[in-house]
XYZ file of C-alpha atoms in Angstrom:
313
model
C -17.191 12.238 9.692
C -15.328 12.592 6.401
C -12.329 10.690 5.052
C -9.486 12.264 3.072
C -7.327 9.992 0.904
C -4.044 11.153 -0.529
C -2.620 9.126 -3.352
C -6.215 8.352 -4.283
C -5.248 7.485 -7.860
C -2.909 4.647 -6.947
C -3.784 0.959 -6.674
C -4.714 0.969 -3.021
C -6.229 4.522 -3.199
C -8.624 3.761 -6.076
C -9.874 0.617 -4.368
C -10.381 2.505 -1.099
C -12.258 5.316 -2.772
C -14.635 2.837 -4.430
C -15.103 0.784 -1.272
C -15.873 3.747 1.013
C -18.097 5.466 -1.476
C -20.141 2.338 -2.116
C -20.915 2.470 1.639
C -21.900 6.101 1.581
C -18.817 7.447 3.370
C -18.022 11.072 2.450
C -14.602 11.007 0.743
C -12.179 13.717 -0.286
C -9.861 12.168 -2.874
C -6.534 13.852 -3.627
C -4.433 12.749 -6.582
C -2.262 14.266 -9.307
C -4.765 13.749 -12.154
C -8.320 13.394 -10.745
C -9.955 13.577 -14.190
C -8.631 10.115 -14.935
C -10.733 8.593 -12.123
C -13.951 10.600 -11.957
C -15.890 8.299 -14.296
C -15.113 5.228 -12.146
C -17.193 6.508 -9.233
C -20.316 7.458 -11.189
C -23.446 5.908 -9.717
C -22.024 5.113 -6.309
C -23.946 5.750 -3.121
C -21.622 8.642 -2.281
C -19.643 10.732 -4.762
C -16.089 11.658 -3.769
C -14.847 15.204 -4.023
C -11.753 15.137 -6.178
C -8.792 17.390 -5.567
C -5.884 17.619 -8.032
C -2.333 18.648 -7.395
C 1.176 17.704 -6.411
C 2.207 17.155 -2.791
C 3.660 18.564 -0.619
C 1.262 21.484 -0.914
C -0.110 22.925 2.338
C -2.816 24.940 0.552
C -4.047 21.764 -1.137
C -4.076 19.851 2.121
C -5.919 22.618 3.887
C -8.598 22.454 1.189
C -9.186 18.707 1.343
C -8.747 17.896 5.087
C -11.867 18.882 7.069
C -11.881 19.375 10.837
C -12.176 16.045 12.619
C -11.511 14.037 9.420
C -9.770 10.729 9.120
C -6.808 11.113 6.736
C -5.573 8.047 4.894
C -2.137 9.028 3.625
C -0.999 6.916 0.670
C 0.866 9.513 -1.449
C 4.512 8.897 -2.214
C 7.108 11.211 -3.748
C 7.292 11.082 -7.569
C 9.844 8.608 -8.902
C 10.396 6.732 -5.612
C 8.530 3.584 -6.719
C 10.799 3.045 -9.719
C 13.900 3.215 -7.549
C 16.696 5.827 -7.380
C 20.316 5.487 -8.324
C 21.843 8.941 -7.849
C 22.548 10.374 -4.374
C 21.165 13.744 -5.427
C 17.853 12.046 -6.363
C 17.689 10.359 -3.028
C 18.330 13.596 -1.179
C 15.602 15.346 -3.144
C 13.056 12.659 -2.429
C 13.890 12.546 1.288
C 13.475 16.296 1.590
C 10.189 16.016 -0.283
C 8.993 13.248 1.995
C 10.052 15.100 5.185
C 8.284 18.271 4.018
C 5.076 16.419 3.194
C 5.089 14.469 6.497
C 5.660 17.641 8.498
C 2.841 19.424 6.682
C 0.563 16.488 7.223
C 1.310 16.153 10.904
C 0.903 19.900 11.634
C -2.340 20.202 9.707
C -3.837 17.046 11.340
C -3.009 18.565 14.726
C -4.588 21.910 13.788
C -7.752 20.262 12.403
C -8.140 17.625 15.064
C -7.852 15.020 12.310
C -6.791 11.384 12.795
C -4.035 10.086 10.504
C -3.696 6.620 9.061
C -0.309 6.426 7.341
C 0.920 3.709 5.050
C 4.573 2.791 5.651
C 6.620 0.064 3.957
C 6.319 -3.624 4.676
C 8.763 -6.482 5.231
C 11.704 -4.806 3.479
C 11.684 -2.103 6.127
C 13.150 -4.606 8.612
C 16.733 -5.604 9.078
C 17.917 -8.801 7.454
C 18.990 -9.896 10.916
C 15.401 -9.719 12.272
C 13.577 -12.967 12.876
C 10.797 -13.984 10.443
C 7.966 -13.181 10.601
C 8.962 -9.702 11.636
C 7.449 -8.025 14.674
C 6.987 -4.261 15.007
C 9.720 -3.955 17.633
C 12.341 -5.788 15.498
C 15.343 -3.766 14.237
C 14.797 -1.658 11.112
C 17.230 -1.334 8.257
C 15.417 -0.594 4.953
C 16.885 -2.376 1.913
C 15.183 -0.089 -0.664
C 14.886 3.624 -1.327
C 11.139 3.301 -0.846
C 11.605 1.743 2.590
C 14.021 4.519 3.588
C 11.577 7.212 2.589
C 8.725 5.515 4.426
C 10.859 5.091 7.586
C 11.611 8.838 7.415
C 7.871 9.626 7.311
C 7.010 7.141 10.033
C 9.720 8.612 12.325
C 8.369 12.130 11.863
C 4.820 10.991 12.749
C 6.091 9.142 15.800
C 7.825 12.280 16.993
C 4.640 14.350 16.565
C 2.728 11.641 18.375
C 5.073 11.617 21.406
C 5.667 15.347 21.648
C 2.507 16.926 20.361
C -0.196 14.231 20.768
C -0.811 13.565 17.061
C -3.348 10.805 16.601
C -1.624 8.577 14.029
C -1.752 4.900 13.100
C 1.183 3.758 10.955
C 0.635 0.636 8.954
C 3.463 -1.588 7.659
C 1.627 -3.418 4.923
C 2.592 -6.671 3.213
C 2.509 -6.905 -0.581
C -1.012 -5.977 -1.745
C -2.441 -7.423 -4.972
C -5.778 -7.693 -6.689
C -8.083 -5.996 -9.175
C -6.852 -2.601 -10.329
C -3.128 -3.374 -9.963
C -1.589 -2.413 -13.315
C 2.021 -3.072 -12.239
C 3.373 -0.207 -14.303
C 5.586 1.402 -11.609
C 7.917 -1.408 -10.723
C 5.743 -2.796 -7.934
C 3.483 -5.825 -7.616
C 4.797 -9.177 -8.792
C 1.317 -10.732 -8.920
C -0.083 -7.816 -10.925
C 2.858 -7.978 -13.316
C 2.577 -11.712 -13.717
C -1.132 -11.657 -14.338
C -0.648 -9.031 -17.085
C 2.218 -10.960 -18.679
C 0.350 -14.242 -18.490
C -2.615 -12.792 -20.389
C -0.652 -10.712 -22.842
C 2.474 -12.784 -23.475
C 1.683 -16.284 -22.308
C 4.785 -16.244 -20.150
C 6.010 -14.909 -16.843
C 9.558 -14.194 -15.742
C 10.906 -15.196 -12.347
C 13.734 -12.805 -11.319
C 14.560 -14.547 -8.025
C 14.683 -18.201 -6.905
C 11.229 -19.871 -6.840
C 11.837 -20.586 -3.144
C 11.764 -16.829 -2.382
C 8.871 -16.170 0.014
C 6.738 -13.057 0.276
C 3.721 -12.002 2.321
C 0.752 -11.123 0.011
C -2.516 -9.475 1.015
C -5.581 -9.297 -1.181
C -6.778 -5.742 -1.725
C -10.376 -6.384 -0.538
C -9.014 -7.632 2.838
C -6.917 -4.492 3.129
C -9.901 -2.282 2.327
C -11.918 -4.126 4.977
C -9.266 -3.334 7.566
C -9.018 0.321 6.609
C -12.781 0.694 6.776
C -12.712 -0.866 10.272
C -9.912 1.568 11.343
C -11.874 4.526 9.973
C -14.905 3.524 12.081
C -12.833 2.779 15.219
C -12.364 5.453 17.827
C -10.428 3.493 20.438
C -7.559 1.925 18.481
C -4.281 2.704 20.288
C -2.043 5.052 18.285
C 0.862 2.868 17.292
C 2.645 1.023 14.478
C 1.008 -2.093 13.185
C 2.094 -4.775 10.777
C -0.612 -5.756 8.260
C -0.002 -9.309 7.120
C -1.709 -11.512 4.587
C -1.367 -14.351 7.073
C 1.649 -16.354 5.881
C 4.657 -16.252 3.588
C 4.111 -17.793 0.150
C 6.854 -18.849 -2.258
C 7.027 -17.286 -5.649
C 7.049 -20.753 -7.059
C 3.624 -21.377 -5.488
C 2.340 -18.102 -6.957
C 3.631 -19.136 -10.398
C 2.045 -22.619 -10.059
C -1.293 -21.065 -9.088
C -1.205 -18.830 -12.116
C -0.380 -21.859 -14.290
C -3.437 -23.694 -12.921
C -5.853 -20.790 -13.196
C -4.459 -18.733 -16.100
C -4.064 -19.193 -19.862
C -2.713 -22.502 -21.115
C 0.061 -23.165 -21.698
C 1.775 -20.633 -19.466
C 5.593 -20.566 -19.662
C 7.617 -19.771 -16.512
C 11.058 -18.414 -17.330
C 13.729 -18.321 -14.664
C 15.963 -15.238 -15.072
C 19.358 -14.677 -13.513
C 20.107 -11.011 -12.802
C 22.922 -11.568 -10.301
C 21.133 -9.579 -7.571
C 20.843 -10.888 -3.987
C 17.188 -11.242 -2.919
C 16.011 -11.693 0.583
C 14.917 -15.321 0.746
C 11.903 -14.501 2.936
C 9.980 -11.356 3.835
C 6.840 -11.705 5.997
C 5.160 -9.907 8.814
C 3.773 -10.916 12.219
C 0.292 -9.366 12.392
C -0.527 -10.401 15.992
C -0.431 -6.879 17.414
C -3.063 -5.690 14.959
C -5.185 -8.827 15.500
C -5.083 -8.281 19.285
C -6.118 -4.636 18.895
C -8.842 -5.065 16.272
C -9.689 -8.721 15.806
C -8.977 -8.329 12.097
C -7.159 -10.877 9.976
C -6.951 -11.443 6.240
C -9.438 -13.997 4.919
C -8.875 -14.384 1.200
C -6.799 -17.460 0.200
C -4.136 -16.912 -2.419
C -5.855 -19.126 -5.040
C -9.117 -17.223 -4.650
C -7.398 -13.871 -4.740
C -5.432 -14.645 -7.895
C -8.566 -16.065 -9.507
C -10.481 -12.816 -8.840
C -7.478 -10.768 -10.052
C -7.432 -12.829 -13.304
C -11.167 -12.305 -13.753
C -10.655 -8.551 -13.536
C -7.589 -8.524 -15.731
C -9.234 -10.510 -18.511
C -11.846 -7.752 -18.892
C -9.278 -4.937 -18.444
C -6.595 -6.130 -20.918
C -8.883 -7.478 -23.679
């Protein structure tokens, strides 16, 4: 069995490539600039095959998805992570996402491949939904990224119901850990770790009581590896939770205790309404797989700092 990873050059993708290759799993890694990542996999038990190009591109997908493969779909439309302000930009990205999702669904059906698709997390759900959010709660994305991911998820659900596509859609909490460079407008822990080491200060752009659900990247890789090896997981949508909501004030305090001293925490006021809490109920996934996240926040931030000290020096 082989594994194809789209978006293999991103934070989650690079960690997954390394994790699977260390364990000898044959990996096809698809990213825009594969030459940037080839050196990082030298000496591993299994060497990935790198494929470069921009998606959607059916010819590229045909090349890197083998019959019977497991496809881990992480790729997102260019520009979506940084946010969109113009309606024409939003329309372009939605068309792009729908085209890619349709190509992916059709090709997985043709090749007998199983699809593991990454959707959005807590901000996919309506503000009226109870917290922690369950998969059946009402959806109302509050970000352009969430809207695009809901579009993709809906297309895959249609192909599952009508055509029998084998697809697992994961609504993942906020991942963090080694390798998160926080250069695309995502990842508060990654951004704070960088700023703590480089500037000796971090900026809090929402109230410290704001709560988010964080998941350490090694825990997420452990889950994906388990899903790759599983052949009896029901095709459905699953929340992937780090276990509990954590306040940004607690994250900042943890960085102050583990990071450089002194570390200044600056409260900013941008006049934007933030959701006070965003967290996921992971009980459906736990019942289906027995998996749960195991890395405490303090340990995860400590490991992230250890990596970042070497990376940013």
